[in-house]
PDB file of C-alpha atoms in Angstrom:
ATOM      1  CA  UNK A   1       6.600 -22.711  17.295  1.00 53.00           C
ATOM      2  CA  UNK A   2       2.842 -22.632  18.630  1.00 72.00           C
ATOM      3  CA  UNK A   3       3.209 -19.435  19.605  1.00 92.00           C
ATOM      4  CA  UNK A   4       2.367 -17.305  17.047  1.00 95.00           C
ATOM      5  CA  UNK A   5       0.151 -18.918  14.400  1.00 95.00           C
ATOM      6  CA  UNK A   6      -0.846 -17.859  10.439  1.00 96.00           C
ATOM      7  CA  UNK A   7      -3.482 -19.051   8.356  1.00 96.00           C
ATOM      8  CA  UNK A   8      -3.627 -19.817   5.541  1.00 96.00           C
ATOM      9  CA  UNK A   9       0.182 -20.892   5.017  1.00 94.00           C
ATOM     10  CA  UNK A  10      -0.791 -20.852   1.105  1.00 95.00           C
ATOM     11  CA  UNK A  11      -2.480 -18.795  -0.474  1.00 95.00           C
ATOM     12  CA  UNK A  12      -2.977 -18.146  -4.373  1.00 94.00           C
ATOM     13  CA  UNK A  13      -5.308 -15.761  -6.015  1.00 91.00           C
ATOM     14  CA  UNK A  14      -6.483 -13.295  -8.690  1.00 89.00           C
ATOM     15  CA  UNK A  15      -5.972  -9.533  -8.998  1.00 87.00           C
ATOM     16  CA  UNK A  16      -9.751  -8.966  -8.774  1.00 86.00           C
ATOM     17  CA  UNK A  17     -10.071 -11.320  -5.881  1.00 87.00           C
ATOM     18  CA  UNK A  18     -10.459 -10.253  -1.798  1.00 92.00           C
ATOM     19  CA  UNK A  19      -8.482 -12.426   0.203  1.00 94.00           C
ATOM     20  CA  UNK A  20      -7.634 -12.106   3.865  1.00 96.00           C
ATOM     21  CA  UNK A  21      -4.416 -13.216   5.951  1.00 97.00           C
ATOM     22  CA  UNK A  22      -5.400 -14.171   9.742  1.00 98.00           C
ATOM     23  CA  UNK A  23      -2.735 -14.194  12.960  1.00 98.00           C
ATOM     24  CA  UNK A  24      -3.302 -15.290  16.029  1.00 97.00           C
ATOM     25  CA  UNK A  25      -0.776 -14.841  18.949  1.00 96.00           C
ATOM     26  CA  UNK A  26      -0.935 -17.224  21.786  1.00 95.00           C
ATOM     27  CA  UNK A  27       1.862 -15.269  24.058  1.00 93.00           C
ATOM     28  CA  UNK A  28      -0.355 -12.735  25.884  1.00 92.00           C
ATOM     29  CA  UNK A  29       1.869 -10.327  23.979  1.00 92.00           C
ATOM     30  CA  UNK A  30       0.065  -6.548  23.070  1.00 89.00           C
ATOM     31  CA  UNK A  31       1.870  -5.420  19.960  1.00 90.00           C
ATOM     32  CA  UNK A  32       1.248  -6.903  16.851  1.00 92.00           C
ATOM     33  CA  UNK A  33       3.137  -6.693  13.294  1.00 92.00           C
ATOM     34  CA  UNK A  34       2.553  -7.380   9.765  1.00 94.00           C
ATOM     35  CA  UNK A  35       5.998  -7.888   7.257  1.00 93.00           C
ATOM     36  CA  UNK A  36       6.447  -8.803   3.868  1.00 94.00           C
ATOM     37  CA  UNK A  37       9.311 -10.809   2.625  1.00 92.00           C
ATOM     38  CA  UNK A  38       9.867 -10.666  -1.344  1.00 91.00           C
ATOM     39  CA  UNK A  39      12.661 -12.600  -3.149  1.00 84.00           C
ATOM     40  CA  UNK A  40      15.954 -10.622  -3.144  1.00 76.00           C
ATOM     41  CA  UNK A  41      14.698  -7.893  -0.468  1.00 82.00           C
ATOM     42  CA  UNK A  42      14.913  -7.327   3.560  1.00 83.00           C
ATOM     43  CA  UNK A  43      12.286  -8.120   5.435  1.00 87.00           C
ATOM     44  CA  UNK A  44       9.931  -5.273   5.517  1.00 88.00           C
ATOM     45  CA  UNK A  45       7.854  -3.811   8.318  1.00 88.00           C
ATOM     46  CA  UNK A  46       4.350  -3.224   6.858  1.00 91.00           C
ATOM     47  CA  UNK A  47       2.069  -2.149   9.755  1.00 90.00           C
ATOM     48  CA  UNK A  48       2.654  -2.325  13.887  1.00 89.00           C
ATOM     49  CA  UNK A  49      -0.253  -2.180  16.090  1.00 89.00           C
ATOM     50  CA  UNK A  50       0.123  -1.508  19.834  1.00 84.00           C
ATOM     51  CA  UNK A  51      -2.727  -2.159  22.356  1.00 76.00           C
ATOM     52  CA  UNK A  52      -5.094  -2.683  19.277  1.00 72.00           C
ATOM     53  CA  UNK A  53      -4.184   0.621  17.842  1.00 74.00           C
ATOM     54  CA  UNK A  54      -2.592   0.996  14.336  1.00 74.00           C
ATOM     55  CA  UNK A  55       1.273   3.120  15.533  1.00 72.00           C
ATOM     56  CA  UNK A  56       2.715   2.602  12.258  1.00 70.00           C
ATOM     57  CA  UNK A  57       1.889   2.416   8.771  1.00 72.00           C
ATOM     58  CA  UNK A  58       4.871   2.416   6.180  1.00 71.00           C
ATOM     59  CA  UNK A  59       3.969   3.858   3.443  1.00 81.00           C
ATOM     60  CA  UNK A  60       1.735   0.721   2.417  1.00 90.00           C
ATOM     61  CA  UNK A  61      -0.336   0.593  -0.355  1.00 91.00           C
ATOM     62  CA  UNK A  62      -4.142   0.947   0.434  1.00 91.00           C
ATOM     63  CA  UNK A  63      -5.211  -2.515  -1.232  1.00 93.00           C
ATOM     64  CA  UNK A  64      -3.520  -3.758   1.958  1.00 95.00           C
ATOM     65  CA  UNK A  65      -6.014  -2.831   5.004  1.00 93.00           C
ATOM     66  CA  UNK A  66      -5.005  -4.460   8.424  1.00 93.00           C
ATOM     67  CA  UNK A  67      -7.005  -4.827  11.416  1.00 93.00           C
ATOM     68  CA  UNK A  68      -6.770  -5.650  15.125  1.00 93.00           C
ATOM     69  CA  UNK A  69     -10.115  -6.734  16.494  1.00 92.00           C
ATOM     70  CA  UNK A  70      -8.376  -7.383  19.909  1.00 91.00           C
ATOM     71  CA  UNK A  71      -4.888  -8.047  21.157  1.00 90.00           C
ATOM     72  CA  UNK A  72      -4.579 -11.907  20.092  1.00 94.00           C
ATOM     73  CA  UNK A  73      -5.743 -11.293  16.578  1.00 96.00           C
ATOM     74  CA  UNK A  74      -4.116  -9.341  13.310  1.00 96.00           C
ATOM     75  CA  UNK A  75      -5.572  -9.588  10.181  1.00 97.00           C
ATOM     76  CA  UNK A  76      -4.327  -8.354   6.643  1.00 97.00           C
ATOM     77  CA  UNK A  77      -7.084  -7.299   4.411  1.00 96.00           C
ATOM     78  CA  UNK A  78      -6.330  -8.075   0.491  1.00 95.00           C
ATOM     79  CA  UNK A  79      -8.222  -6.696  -2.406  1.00 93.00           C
ATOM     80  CA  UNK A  80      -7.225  -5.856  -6.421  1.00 92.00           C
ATOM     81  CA  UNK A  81      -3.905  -6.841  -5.441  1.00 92.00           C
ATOM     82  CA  UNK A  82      -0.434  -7.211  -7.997  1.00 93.00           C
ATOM     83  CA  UNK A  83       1.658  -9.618  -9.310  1.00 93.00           C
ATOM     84  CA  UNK A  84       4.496  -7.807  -7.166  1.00 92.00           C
ATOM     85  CA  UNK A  85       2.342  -8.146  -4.503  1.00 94.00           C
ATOM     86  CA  UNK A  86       3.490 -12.033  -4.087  1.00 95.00           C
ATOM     87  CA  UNK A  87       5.474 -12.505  -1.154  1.00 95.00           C
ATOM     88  CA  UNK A  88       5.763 -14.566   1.989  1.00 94.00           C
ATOM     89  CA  UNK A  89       3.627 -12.064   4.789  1.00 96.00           C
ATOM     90  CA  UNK A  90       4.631 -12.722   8.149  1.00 95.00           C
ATOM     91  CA  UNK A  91       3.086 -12.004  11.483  1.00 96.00           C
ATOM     92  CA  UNK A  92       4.859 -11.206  14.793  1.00 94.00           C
ATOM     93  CA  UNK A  93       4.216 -10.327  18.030  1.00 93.00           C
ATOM     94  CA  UNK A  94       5.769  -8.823  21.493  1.00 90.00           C
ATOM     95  CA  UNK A  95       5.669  -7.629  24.474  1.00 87.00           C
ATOM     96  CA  UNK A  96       5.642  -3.753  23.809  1.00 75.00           C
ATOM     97  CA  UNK A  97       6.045  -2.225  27.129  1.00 70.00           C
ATOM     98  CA  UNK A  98       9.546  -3.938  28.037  1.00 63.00           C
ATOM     99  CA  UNK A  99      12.543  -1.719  27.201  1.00 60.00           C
ATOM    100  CA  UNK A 100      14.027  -4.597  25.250  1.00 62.00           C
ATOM    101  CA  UNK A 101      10.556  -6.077  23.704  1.00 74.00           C
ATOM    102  CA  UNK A 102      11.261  -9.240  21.210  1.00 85.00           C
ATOM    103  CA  UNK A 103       9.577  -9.984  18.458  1.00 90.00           C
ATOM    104  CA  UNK A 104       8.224 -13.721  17.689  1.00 92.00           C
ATOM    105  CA  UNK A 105       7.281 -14.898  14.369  1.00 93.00           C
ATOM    106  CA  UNK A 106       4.454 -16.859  12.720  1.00 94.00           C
ATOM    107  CA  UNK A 107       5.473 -19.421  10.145  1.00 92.00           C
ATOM    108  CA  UNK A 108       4.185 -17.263   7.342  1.00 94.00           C
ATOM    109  CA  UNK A 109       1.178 -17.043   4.624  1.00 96.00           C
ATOM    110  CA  UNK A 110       3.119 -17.587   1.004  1.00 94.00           C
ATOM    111  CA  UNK A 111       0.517 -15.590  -1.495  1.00 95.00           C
ATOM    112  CA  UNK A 112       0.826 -15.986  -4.941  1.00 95.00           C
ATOM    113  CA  UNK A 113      -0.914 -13.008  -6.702  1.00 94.00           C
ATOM    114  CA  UNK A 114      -2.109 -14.278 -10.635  1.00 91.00           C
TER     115      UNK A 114
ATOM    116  CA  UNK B   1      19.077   5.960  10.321  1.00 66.00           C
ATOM    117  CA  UNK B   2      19.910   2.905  11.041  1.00 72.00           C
ATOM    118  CA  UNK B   3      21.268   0.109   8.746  1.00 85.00           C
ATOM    119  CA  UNK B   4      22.344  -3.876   9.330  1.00 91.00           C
ATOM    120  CA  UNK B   5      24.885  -5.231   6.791  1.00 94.00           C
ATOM    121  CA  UNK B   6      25.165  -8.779   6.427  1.00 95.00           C
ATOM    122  CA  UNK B   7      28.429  -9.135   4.335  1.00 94.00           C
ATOM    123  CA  UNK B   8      28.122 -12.353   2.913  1.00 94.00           C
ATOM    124  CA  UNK B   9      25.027 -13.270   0.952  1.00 94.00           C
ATOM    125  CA  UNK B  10      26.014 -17.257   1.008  1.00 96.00           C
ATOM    126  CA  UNK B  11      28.193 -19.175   3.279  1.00 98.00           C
ATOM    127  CA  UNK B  12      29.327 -22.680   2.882  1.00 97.00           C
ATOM    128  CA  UNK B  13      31.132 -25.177   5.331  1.00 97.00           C
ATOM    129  CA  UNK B  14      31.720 -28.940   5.836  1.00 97.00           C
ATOM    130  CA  UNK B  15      30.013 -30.429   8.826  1.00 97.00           C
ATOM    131  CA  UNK B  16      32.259 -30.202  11.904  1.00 97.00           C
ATOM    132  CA  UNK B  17      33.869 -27.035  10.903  1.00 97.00           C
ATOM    133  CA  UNK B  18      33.290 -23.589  12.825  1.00 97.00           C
ATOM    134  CA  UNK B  19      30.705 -21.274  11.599  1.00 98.00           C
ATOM    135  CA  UNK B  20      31.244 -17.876  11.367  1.00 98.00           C
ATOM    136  CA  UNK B  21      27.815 -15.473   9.640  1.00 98.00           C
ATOM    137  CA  UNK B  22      28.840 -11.664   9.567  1.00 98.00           C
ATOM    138  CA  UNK B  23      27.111  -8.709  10.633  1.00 97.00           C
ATOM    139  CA  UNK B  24      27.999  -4.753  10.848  1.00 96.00           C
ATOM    140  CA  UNK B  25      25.701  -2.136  11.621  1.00 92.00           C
ATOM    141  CA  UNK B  26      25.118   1.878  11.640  1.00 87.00           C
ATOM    142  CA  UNK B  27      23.161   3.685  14.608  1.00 75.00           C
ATOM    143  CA  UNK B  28      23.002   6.674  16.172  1.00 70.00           C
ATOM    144  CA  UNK B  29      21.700   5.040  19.310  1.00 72.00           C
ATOM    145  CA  UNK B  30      22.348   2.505  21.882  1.00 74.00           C
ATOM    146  CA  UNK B  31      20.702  -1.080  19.950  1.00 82.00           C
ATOM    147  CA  UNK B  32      19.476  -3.609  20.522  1.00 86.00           C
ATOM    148  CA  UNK B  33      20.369  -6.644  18.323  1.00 91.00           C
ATOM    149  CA  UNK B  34      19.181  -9.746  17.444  1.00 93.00           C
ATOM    150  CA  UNK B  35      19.988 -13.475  15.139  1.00 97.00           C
ATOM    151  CA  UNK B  36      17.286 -14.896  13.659  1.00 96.00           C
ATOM    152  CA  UNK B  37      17.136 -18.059  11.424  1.00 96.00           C
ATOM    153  CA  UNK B  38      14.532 -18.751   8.940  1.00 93.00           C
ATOM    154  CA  UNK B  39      14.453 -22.923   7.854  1.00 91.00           C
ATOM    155  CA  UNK B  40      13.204 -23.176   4.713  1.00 84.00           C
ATOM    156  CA  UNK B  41       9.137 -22.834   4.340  1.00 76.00           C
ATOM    157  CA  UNK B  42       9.640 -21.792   7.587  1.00 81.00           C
ATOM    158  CA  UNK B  43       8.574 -18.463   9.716  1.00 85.00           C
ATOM    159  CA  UNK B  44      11.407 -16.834  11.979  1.00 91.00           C
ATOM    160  CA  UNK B  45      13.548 -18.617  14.806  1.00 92.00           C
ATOM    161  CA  UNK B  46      14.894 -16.015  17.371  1.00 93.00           C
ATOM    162  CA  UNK B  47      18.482 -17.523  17.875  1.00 95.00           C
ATOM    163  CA  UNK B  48      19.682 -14.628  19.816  1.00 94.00           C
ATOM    164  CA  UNK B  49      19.848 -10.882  21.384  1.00 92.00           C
ATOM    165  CA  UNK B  50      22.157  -8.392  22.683  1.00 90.00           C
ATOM    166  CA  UNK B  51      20.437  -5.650  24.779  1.00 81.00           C
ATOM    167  CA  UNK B  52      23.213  -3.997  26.762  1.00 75.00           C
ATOM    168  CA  UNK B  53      24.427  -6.580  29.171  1.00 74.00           C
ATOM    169  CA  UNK B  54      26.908  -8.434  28.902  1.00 82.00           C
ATOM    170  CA  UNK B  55      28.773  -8.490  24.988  1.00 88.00           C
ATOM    171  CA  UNK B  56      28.841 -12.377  24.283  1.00 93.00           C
ATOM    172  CA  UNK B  57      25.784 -13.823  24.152  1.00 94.00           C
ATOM    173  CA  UNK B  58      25.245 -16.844  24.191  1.00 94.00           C
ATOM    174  CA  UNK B  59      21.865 -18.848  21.966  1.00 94.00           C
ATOM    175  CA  UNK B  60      20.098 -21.965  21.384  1.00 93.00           C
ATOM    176  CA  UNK B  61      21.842 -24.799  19.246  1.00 93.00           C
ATOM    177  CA  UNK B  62      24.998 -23.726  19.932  1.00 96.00           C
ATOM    178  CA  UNK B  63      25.001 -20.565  17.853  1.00 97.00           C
ATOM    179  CA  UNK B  64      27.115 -17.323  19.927  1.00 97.00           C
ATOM    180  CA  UNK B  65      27.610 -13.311  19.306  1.00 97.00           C
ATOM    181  CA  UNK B  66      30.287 -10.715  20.081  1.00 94.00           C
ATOM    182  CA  UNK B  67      28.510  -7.464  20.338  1.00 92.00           C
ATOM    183  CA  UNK B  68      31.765  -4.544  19.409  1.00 92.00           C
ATOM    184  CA  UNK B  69      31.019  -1.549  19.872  1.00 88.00           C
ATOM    185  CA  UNK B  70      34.107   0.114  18.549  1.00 89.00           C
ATOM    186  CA  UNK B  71      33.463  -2.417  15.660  1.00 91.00           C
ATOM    187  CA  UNK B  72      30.078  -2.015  14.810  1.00 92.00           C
ATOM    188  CA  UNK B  73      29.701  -5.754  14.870  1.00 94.00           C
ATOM    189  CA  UNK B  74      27.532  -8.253  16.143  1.00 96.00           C
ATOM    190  CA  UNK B  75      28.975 -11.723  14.126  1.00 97.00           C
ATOM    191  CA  UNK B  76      27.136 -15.049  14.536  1.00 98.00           C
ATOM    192  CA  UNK B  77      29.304 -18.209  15.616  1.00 98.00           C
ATOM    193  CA  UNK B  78      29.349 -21.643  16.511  1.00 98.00           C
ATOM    194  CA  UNK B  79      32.136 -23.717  17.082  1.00 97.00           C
ATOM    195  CA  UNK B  80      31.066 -27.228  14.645  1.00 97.00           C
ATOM    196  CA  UNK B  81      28.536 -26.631  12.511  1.00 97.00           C
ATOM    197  CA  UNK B  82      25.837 -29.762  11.742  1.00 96.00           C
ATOM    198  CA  UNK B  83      24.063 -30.582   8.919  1.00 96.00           C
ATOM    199  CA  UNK B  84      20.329 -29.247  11.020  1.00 95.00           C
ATOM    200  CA  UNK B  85      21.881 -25.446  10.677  1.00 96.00           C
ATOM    201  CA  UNK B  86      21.633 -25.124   6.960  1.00 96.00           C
ATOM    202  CA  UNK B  87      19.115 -22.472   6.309  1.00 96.00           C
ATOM    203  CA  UNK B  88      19.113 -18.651   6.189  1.00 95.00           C
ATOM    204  CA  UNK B  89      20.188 -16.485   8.968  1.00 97.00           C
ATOM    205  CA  UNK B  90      19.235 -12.906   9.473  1.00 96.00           C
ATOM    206  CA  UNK B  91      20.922 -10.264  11.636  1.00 96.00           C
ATOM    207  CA  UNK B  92      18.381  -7.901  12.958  1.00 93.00           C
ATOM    208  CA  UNK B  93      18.634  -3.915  14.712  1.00 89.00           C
ATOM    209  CA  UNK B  94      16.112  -2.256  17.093  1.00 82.00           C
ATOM    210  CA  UNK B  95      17.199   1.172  17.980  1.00 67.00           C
ATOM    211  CA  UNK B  96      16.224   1.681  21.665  1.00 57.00           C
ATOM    212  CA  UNK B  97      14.001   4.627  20.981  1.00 57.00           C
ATOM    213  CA  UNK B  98      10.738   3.991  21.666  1.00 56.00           C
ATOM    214  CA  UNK B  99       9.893   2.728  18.290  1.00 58.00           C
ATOM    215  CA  UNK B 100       9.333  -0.764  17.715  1.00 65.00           C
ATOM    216  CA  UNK B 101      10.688  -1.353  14.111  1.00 73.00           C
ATOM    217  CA  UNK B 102      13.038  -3.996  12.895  1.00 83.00           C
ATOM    218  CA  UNK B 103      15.804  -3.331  10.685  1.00 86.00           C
ATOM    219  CA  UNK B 104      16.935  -6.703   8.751  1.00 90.00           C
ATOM    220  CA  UNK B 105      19.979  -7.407   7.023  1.00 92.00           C
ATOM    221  CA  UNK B 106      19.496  -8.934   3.778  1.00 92.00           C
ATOM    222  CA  UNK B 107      20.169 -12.849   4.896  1.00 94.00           C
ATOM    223  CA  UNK B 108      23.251 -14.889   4.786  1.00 96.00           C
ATOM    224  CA  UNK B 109      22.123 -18.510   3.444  1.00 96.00           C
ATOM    225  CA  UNK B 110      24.529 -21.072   5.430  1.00 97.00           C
ATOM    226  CA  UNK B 111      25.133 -24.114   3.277  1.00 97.00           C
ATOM    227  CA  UNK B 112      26.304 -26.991   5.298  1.00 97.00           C
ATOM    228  CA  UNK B 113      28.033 -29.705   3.455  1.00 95.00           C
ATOM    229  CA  UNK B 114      28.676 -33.617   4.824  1.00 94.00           C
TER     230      UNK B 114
END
C-alpha cells in the first residue's frame, strides 16, 4: 500500500484558488499516470508520462497542468477550477518497458471544488 | 476501440456463499486484463491479470478469473465470500499495443451480507 503515495488525501477549495496534487512512487517504476474518478463515471485516464515525458494528454482541460520533475514524482497543477471538477484524482505508476506493464495505485486525493 | 462491460452495477451475497462479479469485453487486439478492487476511501487493489498465459488465473484473497476468448469474458470468482470483500470491484482492459491506457468498466459494488 506504501508503494505509491498521494498527498493531500483531502483536499477542498475555491474556484479562484491554485491548489496542487503531489505523487510519489516508491517502486522504481518510469511511467507515471494521473486519473479522475467522478460519481457515476469510469475511471478516466487524464495524463501518462513515460521517462518524465508527457505521451498522453486526453483531451484535458488546461486548468489542469501536470508535471514530472523526475521519475518518482507526478504532480497535478490546479487553478480556476469547477464545481464538476470534484472528484477523487488518483495516481499510478508502472513499469513501462515490460510487454505486460501493471499499473499500481495511490490511495487517492478527494478534492472538493466550492 | 476497446470497451469493458461490467454487467451488474451491484451484487449482493450472504457470507459463505460463492461470488461471482461479471465482465465482457470488445477488442480488436490480443488484451491484457486485469481485477481491481477499490475499499471504500480507498485507492486501487490489483486483485488480478490475464496476459496470455495460462486462462485461469488465480489472485490474492481467494478471488479467481476465466479468461474466454470465444466469450469475450474475463468473470471474477471466489468460492465463499467473507464479510472483508465488500467493496467495489473493477474489471480493467489494456490492449497490447504499445499504448499504456486503461479501459475501466464502470464498477460492480459487492455487498456482503452476515
Amino acid at each position: 500500500e506504501t508503494g505509491v503515495t498521494q498527498t493531500p488525501r483531502h483536499l477542498v477549495m475555491g474556484m479562484t484558488n491554485k491548489k496542487s496534487l503531489k505523487c510519489e512512487q516508491h517502486l522504481g517504476h518510469n511511467a507515471m499516470y494521473w486519473y479522475k474518478q467522478s460519481a457515476k463515471k469510469p475511471l478516466e485516464l487524464m495524463f501518462v508520462y513515460s521517462l518524465e515525458e508527457r505521451v498522453e494528454n486526453n483531451s484535458v482541460p488546461s486548468r489542469f497542468s501536470p508535471e514530472c520533475p523526475n521519475s518518482s514524482h507526478l504532480f497535478l497543477h490546479l487553478h480556476t477550477l469547477q464545481p464538476e471538477d470534484s472528484a477523487l484524482y488518483l495516481c499510478a505508476s508502472s513499469q513501462a518497458d515490460r510487454s505486460t506493464d501493471t499499473q499500481y495505485f495511490g490511495p487517492g486525493t478527494r478534492l472538493t471544488v466550492l | 476501440a476497446q470497451s469493458v462491460t461490467q454487467l451488474d452495477s451491484h451484487v449482493s451475497v450472504s457470507e459463505g456463499t460463492p461470488v461471482l462479479l461479471r465482465c465482457n469485453y470488445s477488442s480488436s487486439y490480443s488484451p491484457s486484463l486485469f481485477w481491481y478492487v477499490q475499499h471504500p476511501n480507498k485507492g486501487l487493489q490489483l486483485l488480478l491479470k490475464y496476459t496470455s498465459a495460462a486462462t485461469l488465473v488465480k489472485g490474492i484473497n481467494g478471488f479467481e478469473a476465466e479468461f474466454k476468448k470465444s466469450e469475450t469474458s474475463f468473470h471474477l470468482t471466489k468460492p465463499s465470500a467473507h464479510m472483508s470483500d465488500a467493496a467495489e470491484y473493477f474489471c480493467v482492459v489494456r490492449m497490447d499495443t504499445g499504448r499504456r491506457a486503461l479501459t475501466f468498466g464502470s464498477g460492480t459494488r459487492l455487498q456482503v451480507q452476515p
